[in-house]
């Protein structure tokens, strides 16, 4: 017998048929039992990764709506988890995004299948100065008909730059954007 009958689940495991009722650890026990300390620590850090990813997505929401792929959120959370785990200063369970290796975020693509280098073959240089807060993108002269891989029927293209300054631990950000004609 396999399947569910009310709260009873029937299943096969290693050749044997078993039945169990829906269960799990009591919430209060999970919050207080010393044996679940590691679970609580992991949960806190995972929540920080989720919040950091949401902050970044919220900051760039207007453009992400039309450009991001459907797995971007999960990939971003996974990357922020790695950043948090790279915090060598804070104790486990208290590790922070801003104390981690933020350069792990470099090269993250919001759309895995359609990143800038795939659709634009022109030359460009991105510069950003953290002290002054000024960012600049210099794009070399290019031929739109040759340097853009455009969707069928497209007649126009536009380059858009969005820059952000983030405090992932304080959950705040400032963004600025610019675009070509």
mmCIF file of C-alpha atoms in Angstrom, residues 1-2 10-18:
data_model
loop_
_atom_site.group_PDB
_atom_site.id
_atom_site.type_symbol
_atom_site.label_atom_id
_atom_site.label_comp_id
_atom_site.label_asym_id
_atom_site.label_seq_id
_atom_site.Cartn_x
_atom_site.Cartn_y
_atom_site.Cartn_z
ATOM 1 C CA UNK A 1 0.000 0.000 0.000
ATOM 2 C CA UNK A 2 1.336 3.471 -0.925
ATOM 3 C CA UNK A 10 2.093 4.604 3.629
ATOM 4 C CA UNK A 11 5.323 4.093 1.694
ATOM 5 C CA UNK A 12 7.939 1.560 0.664
ATOM 6 C CA UNK A 13 11.490 1.875 2.000
ATOM 7 C CA UNK A 14 14.265 -0.604 1.146
ATOM 8 C CA UNK A 15 11.796 -3.313 0.235
ATOM 9 C CA UNK A 16 9.629 -2.909 3.332
ATOM 10 C CA UNK A 17 6.231 -1.284 3.497
ATOM 11 C CA UNK A 18 5.921 1.255 6.285
#
